Amino acid sequence: MDMESRNEKSQNNGGGGGGGEVAKRCRVPYDLIHFDILPRLSFKSLSRFKNVCKAWHDLISNDPFFALEQSRGTSPTSSGFAYLGRRGLEFLSSPNTPVGVPDPSLSFLGSHHIRLVASTNGLLCFYVFALYFNFLCVLNPATQEYGPIPQSRRCRYGVGLAFDPSTSPTHYALVYPKRDHVAGAVDEVVEYRFKVFSSCTGKWVQSAQKVIVSGFRWRHQTPALFCGGVLYWDCVEYLIWFDPCKDLAGWMLLPAAVSGRARHAIGSSSEGQVTCTVILEDTVEVFVMKDGNAGCSCGEESWSRRYRVSLEGMVEKNRQVFAEFCNTMRLRNRSLSERLLSRWFIQPLAFEGGDKLYLWVRARNGKRGKERVLCHDLGKGEVTLISNNVSFAPGEDRIFAYRNTMARFPNWAN
């Protein structure tokens, strides 16, 4: 066949327009574009690409298999942080990472006062303060699908949300850890029991598992972490964990660096490992749980250190960014890092893997407003200002790891 005949045949077969024509023109297989390339994009980008053609609109809006593939992806373009601000959901992410939802005001939930309590793989859990009764509500803000949880009025603090679209895309679980002091104990002994809600049954069940620990404190304000099928609760010096699928529970110590006045945050890496970021004096350290197995060990040897960063070195290398926090003309004999640490708290956010470390900077005088979030590139040593004004809704003071996904909302008892 000569070149002219091949061109004529190509023109005759190029009809249909839109995504199919692009695929033929680029000689890229249809399935590769629709089920390998597009699902790797963020929800915010896909929302714009729906207008490319009718085929793409139907694929992105209505195809459950496509939504599942997008929610299973591990692309960092969909990852960031979320918090409840005065105007609704607010998002924080590294530069060139488009994370967002169609209606961040959450107007579709009505005018109720809400509190964000959990975030896992694109699903959020809110505690809703209604006129006559309060309840938990699980939703996907990207798809605006949601559902109230029955008999959840008393499950307010510490609720953990378990949802993994890669293994169970149609079901989720909520776990509420109930904490009681053991009467008659010589030392302060605490017992944890777990109440579990399953979307498969639409009911709460009391687990037979219990965890007994001694001499430890409870951080009920810290959100639970879901990683590798297991929920973790940060209790200052140790972690309580519960596996909702296997109905197993236990506890393990945090790294030895988490002691005294050290500030820390737990997270989940892209490799499925629990991480712990610690700031002690002028050093930031990132630890990773060995083997990613909560039950492997209870000791501090369960952790290995992956990164160690000097705050002084970070500040000195990025003086232009940090100079905004304090007047350099009034430093006198103190370095910029000393001046910074004397006036501001630097709180780590959850380390989600990769080479980005996020830091939340707050005033030491307790005044709210002008709170900032920084992104530190561990490879280049560069610091970028992500947000210059983190403004929380009344009663809110937590920033959650968030992943923008199209996971279809798994209605309970479905």
XYZ file of C-alpha atoms in Angstrom:
414
model
C 0.000 0.000 0.000
C 1.465 3.365 -1.022
C 1.612 6.426 1.274
C -1.383 8.145 -0.375
C -3.578 5.087 0.149
C -2.540 4.836 3.767
C -3.296 8.516 4.358
C -6.715 8.119 2.743
C -7.465 5.089 4.907
C -6.307 6.985 7.999
C -8.686 9.858 7.197
C -11.591 7.491 6.598
C -11.011 5.794 9.969
C -10.443 9.016 11.926
C -14.101 9.931 12.481
C -15.801 10.228 15.803
C -13.701 13.152 17.059
C -12.814 13.720 20.699
C -10.763 11.249 22.721
C -10.948 8.468 20.117
C -9.529 10.700 17.383
C -6.755 11.916 19.678
C -5.822 8.327 20.488
C -5.684 7.353 16.793
C -3.747 10.440 15.781
C -1.180 9.830 18.515
C -1.231 6.078 17.894
C -1.867 5.541 21.631
C -4.249 2.658 22.400
C -7.683 3.698 23.650
C -7.424 1.616 26.827
C -4.015 3.097 27.667
C -5.375 6.654 27.638
C -8.684 5.925 29.349
C -7.646 3.403 31.995
C -3.934 4.015 32.572
C -3.162 7.682 31.884
C -6.350 9.542 32.829
C -6.882 7.753 36.181
C -3.476 9.027 37.337
C -4.686 12.635 37.198
C -6.190 14.524 40.110
C -9.926 14.930 40.453
C -9.581 18.677 39.887
C -7.833 18.105 36.548
C -10.340 15.441 35.508
C -13.177 17.862 36.226
C -11.786 20.125 33.506
C -11.086 17.293 31.069
C -14.725 16.201 31.154
C -15.375 18.940 28.589
C -12.954 17.500 26.006
C -15.642 15.303 24.445
C -18.796 13.376 25.253
C -16.895 10.100 25.586
C -14.556 11.563 28.217
C -17.476 13.183 30.048
C -19.310 9.865 30.333
C -16.124 8.043 31.309
C -15.126 10.465 34.080
C -18.647 11.139 35.365
C -20.365 7.776 35.166
C -17.947 4.867 34.731
C -17.584 3.045 38.096
C -14.505 1.121 36.884
C -12.760 4.384 35.975
C -13.619 5.871 39.390
C -12.194 2.775 41.064
C -8.940 2.951 39.089
C -8.529 6.655 39.880
C -9.113 6.060 43.590
C -6.587 3.204 43.622
C -3.839 5.315 42.090
C -0.918 6.601 44.168
C -0.183 9.734 42.139
C 1.043 12.612 44.356
C -0.942 15.039 42.176
C -4.012 14.218 44.268
C -2.420 14.404 47.720
C -2.356 17.244 50.194
C -3.991 18.393 53.404
C -7.451 19.618 54.358
C -8.935 21.495 57.281
C -12.285 23.036 58.114
C -12.086 26.796 57.690
C -14.612 29.549 58.156
C -15.874 29.172 54.585
C -15.818 25.376 54.460
C -13.095 22.953 53.443
C -9.686 24.484 52.765
C -6.879 22.601 51.012
C -3.099 22.743 51.262
C -0.741 21.141 48.753
C 2.685 21.553 47.215
C 3.097 23.855 44.187
C 1.540 22.591 40.931
C -0.604 20.059 42.806
C -4.271 20.780 42.031
C -6.317 19.515 44.990
C -9.903 20.690 45.362
C -13.593 19.756 45.254
C -16.643 21.165 43.406
C -18.298 22.665 46.506
C -15.807 23.273 49.341
C -18.472 25.195 51.265
C -20.287 21.851 51.798
C -23.576 23.658 51.254
C -25.197 20.358 50.292
C -24.942 19.316 53.976
C -27.239 22.156 55.029
C -26.597 24.827 57.649
C -25.643 22.509 60.542
C -22.532 23.159 62.587
C -20.000 20.426 61.767
C -16.625 19.233 63.052
C -14.125 17.306 60.950
C -13.006 14.172 62.819
C -11.397 11.804 60.256
C -9.978 11.623 56.717
C -9.069 8.424 54.866
C -8.420 7.807 51.146
C -10.786 10.509 49.892
C -13.578 9.972 52.433
C -14.185 12.411 55.294
C -16.048 11.886 58.535
C -17.836 14.786 60.227
C -19.605 15.124 63.532
C -22.828 17.029 62.822
C -24.456 19.170 65.511
C -28.117 19.166 64.456
C -31.042 20.928 66.135
C -32.490 17.946 67.993
C -29.704 15.339 67.844
C -26.073 14.915 66.836
C -24.615 12.256 64.561
C -21.644 11.193 62.439
C -21.692 11.658 58.678
C -19.313 10.122 56.107
C -18.893 11.773 52.700
C -16.720 12.118 49.628
C -16.518 15.890 48.981
C -15.219 15.307 45.444
C -18.342 13.420 44.348
C -20.654 15.108 46.913
C -21.989 11.712 48.008
C -22.637 11.258 51.730
C -24.636 9.376 54.324
C -25.420 9.766 58.052
C -24.348 7.039 60.473
C -27.100 5.620 62.714
C -26.747 5.506 66.493
C -23.585 7.622 66.483
C -24.631 10.410 68.851
C -22.098 9.463 71.548
C -19.211 8.687 69.177
C -17.652 12.127 68.972
C -13.943 12.115 69.832
C -11.331 9.743 68.473
C -13.459 8.059 65.788
C -11.327 6.310 63.164
C -12.380 5.824 59.528
C -11.164 2.682 57.711
C -11.508 2.704 53.919
C -9.229 1.129 51.299
C -10.514 1.356 47.686
C -7.753 -0.992 46.486
C -9.089 -3.925 48.503
C -12.651 -3.022 49.489
C -14.010 -0.230 47.270
C -17.644 -0.690 48.319
C -17.311 -0.832 52.111
C -15.872 1.173 54.995
C -15.793 0.933 58.783
C -15.842 3.350 61.692
C -14.134 2.475 64.978
C -14.765 4.295 68.237
C -12.237 3.593 71.041
C -13.819 3.832 74.476
C -11.351 4.588 77.262
C -11.937 3.639 80.927
C -9.744 3.735 84.015
C -9.268 0.374 85.706
C -10.615 0.681 89.243
C -8.429 -0.516 92.105
C -5.146 -0.467 90.178
C -2.052 0.747 92.049
C -0.835 2.799 89.077
C -2.939 4.608 86.507
C -4.122 1.730 84.328
C -6.328 2.404 81.307
C -8.456 -0.042 79.335
C -9.501 0.528 75.727
C -12.462 -1.197 74.104
C -13.626 -0.759 70.529
C -17.052 -0.160 69.050
C -17.162 -0.899 65.292
C -19.622 0.256 62.627
C -19.631 -1.631 59.303
C -21.159 -0.267 56.104
C -21.866 -3.902 55.147
C -24.444 -4.271 57.916
C -25.258 -0.680 58.856
C -24.850 -1.585 62.541
C -22.470 -1.001 65.441
C -20.874 -4.043 67.104
C -18.853 -4.188 70.316
C -15.497 -5.891 69.680
C -14.310 -8.483 72.182
C -10.792 -7.028 71.947
C -9.423 -4.812 74.691
C -6.080 -3.120 75.282
C -4.753 -2.422 78.787
C -1.885 0.029 79.281
C -0.340 1.720 82.302
C 0.817 5.258 82.991
C 0.003 6.748 79.611
C -1.871 9.827 78.439
C -4.637 10.181 75.857
C -4.684 12.599 72.881
C -8.364 12.437 72.011
C -8.037 15.523 69.798
C -5.520 13.835 67.502
C -7.167 12.251 64.425
C -6.836 8.506 63.951
C -4.618 7.204 61.152
C -5.566 4.384 58.774
C -2.628 2.575 57.181
C -2.245 -0.938 55.798
C -5.707 -2.007 56.948
C -5.064 -0.908 60.553
C -6.290 2.117 62.525
C -3.855 3.909 64.880
C -4.501 6.392 67.698
C -1.718 8.641 68.947
C -1.560 8.577 72.751
C 1.509 10.836 73.251
C 4.115 8.139 73.951
C 2.536 5.112 72.304
C 0.046 4.035 69.642
C -3.151 2.084 70.181
C -4.046 0.061 67.079
C -7.056 -1.901 65.886
C -7.519 -4.045 62.781
C -11.254 -3.948 61.857
C -10.991 -6.825 59.358
C -9.192 -9.260 61.662
C -10.713 -7.900 64.878
C -7.297 -7.591 66.525
C -5.939 -4.838 68.775
C -2.754 -3.873 70.597
C -0.354 -1.079 71.421
C 3.224 -0.101 70.610
C 5.671 2.578 71.715
C 6.467 5.564 69.536
C 10.146 6.338 68.749
C 12.310 7.272 71.746
C 12.593 10.821 70.364
C 8.887 11.323 71.198
C 9.285 12.364 74.812
C 9.131 15.439 76.968
C 8.234 18.515 74.930
C 8.809 16.969 71.500
C 6.074 17.735 68.955
C 5.171 14.940 66.585
C 2.660 13.713 63.992
C 1.948 10.267 62.577
C 1.223 9.631 58.911
C 1.053 7.008 56.178
C 3.687 6.797 53.444
C 2.931 5.938 49.827
C 4.612 2.572 50.506
C 1.990 1.755 53.145
C 4.199 2.346 56.184
C 3.325 4.292 59.327
C 5.537 7.366 59.742
C 6.282 9.549 62.740
C 7.682 13.061 62.309
C 9.268 14.576 65.427
C 10.503 18.094 66.181
C 12.759 18.336 69.225
C 14.486 21.662 69.886
C 16.117 22.513 66.533
C 15.943 19.128 64.779
C 13.288 17.458 62.618
C 13.391 13.656 62.379
C 11.224 11.319 60.313
C 10.807 7.704 61.478
C 9.208 4.801 59.624
C 7.655 1.730 61.212
C 9.657 -1.363 60.289
C 7.909 -3.982 58.154
C 4.728 -1.877 58.272
C 3.307 -4.357 60.770
C 1.602 -3.080 63.905
C 1.842 -6.434 65.639
C 5.520 -7.123 64.927
C 6.844 -5.499 68.102
C 5.869 -3.225 70.976
C 9.309 -1.697 71.566
C 11.012 1.401 70.246
C 13.109 -0.829 67.959
C 10.007 -1.080 65.766
C 11.067 2.236 64.149
C 13.895 3.255 61.856
C 14.969 6.840 61.175
C 14.703 7.886 57.517
C 15.482 11.628 57.649
C 17.097 14.096 60.015
C 17.022 17.810 59.230
C 18.535 20.727 61.142
C 16.055 23.570 61.592
C 18.937 26.026 61.824
C 20.315 24.824 58.501
C 16.841 24.933 56.947
C 16.309 28.513 58.105
C 19.735 29.759 57.077
C 19.400 28.289 53.587
C 15.968 29.871 53.150
C 16.402 33.209 54.936
C 14.165 35.043 52.478
C 11.201 32.802 53.382
C 11.732 32.799 57.146
C 12.564 36.518 57.399
C 8.833 37.209 57.036
C 8.261 35.677 60.482
C 10.366 38.200 62.379
C 11.983 41.580 61.818
C 15.617 40.906 60.908
C 16.570 44.452 61.964
C 15.821 43.516 65.584
C 17.777 40.270 65.731
C 20.625 41.865 67.708
C 23.014 39.091 68.699
C 20.585 36.246 68.057
C 20.488 34.233 64.856
C 17.406 34.141 62.657
C 16.657 30.539 63.678
C 16.907 31.383 67.418
C 14.612 34.366 66.949
C 12.167 32.251 64.963
C 12.000 29.418 67.504
C 11.569 31.840 70.406
C 8.450 33.403 68.873
C 6.872 30.572 66.871
C 5.862 26.952 67.386
C 6.837 24.704 64.479
C 4.508 21.708 64.347
C 5.096 18.857 61.870
C 2.251 17.664 59.691
C 1.820 14.010 58.751
C 4.656 12.749 56.533
C 3.072 11.042 53.531
C 6.266 9.809 51.868
C 8.149 11.167 48.891
C 10.571 14.040 49.427
C 8.236 16.680 50.865
C 8.112 17.616 54.560
C 5.288 19.908 55.696
C 5.561 22.220 58.707
C 2.803 24.198 60.422
C 4.048 27.432 62.045
C 2.013 28.980 64.892
C 2.612 31.939 67.229
C 3.798 31.053 70.741
C 1.660 33.790 72.322
C -1.473 31.746 71.593
C -2.999 34.280 69.219
C -4.754 32.772 66.218
C -4.398 34.064 62.691
C -1.483 34.328 60.298
C -0.662 30.681 60.853
C 1.476 29.414 58.005
C 2.238 26.088 56.345
C 5.629 25.454 54.734
C 6.803 22.729 52.375
C 10.425 21.616 52.713
C 11.976 19.730 49.808
C 14.189 17.121 51.494
C 16.255 16.611 48.358
C 16.943 20.233 47.395
C 16.691 21.769 50.845
C 14.321 24.455 49.550
C 11.354 25.783 51.543
C 8.137 26.999 49.906
C 5.347 28.932 51.599
C 2.150 26.941 50.939
C -0.290 29.074 52.907
C 0.187 32.446 54.543
C -3.068 32.448 56.498
C -4.533 29.226 57.893
C -7.860 30.324 59.379
C -9.861 27.634 61.183
C -13.592 27.496 61.768
C -14.615 28.025 65.430
C -13.679 24.992 67.519
C -11.327 23.585 64.843
C -7.562 23.305 65.219
C -6.514 20.250 63.203
C -5.086 19.694 59.725
C -5.785 16.316 58.092
C -3.943 14.450 55.358
C -6.286 14.296 52.372
C -6.275 12.511 49.033
C -8.549 13.799 46.259
C -10.278 10.701 44.816
C -13.359 9.757 42.830
C -14.134 6.768 45.044
C -17.857 6.086 44.829
C -19.489 6.473 48.203
C -20.168 2.995 49.662
C -23.663 3.301 51.109
C -24.034 1.328 54.319
C -26.155 -1.805 54.367
C -25.749 -2.009 50.590
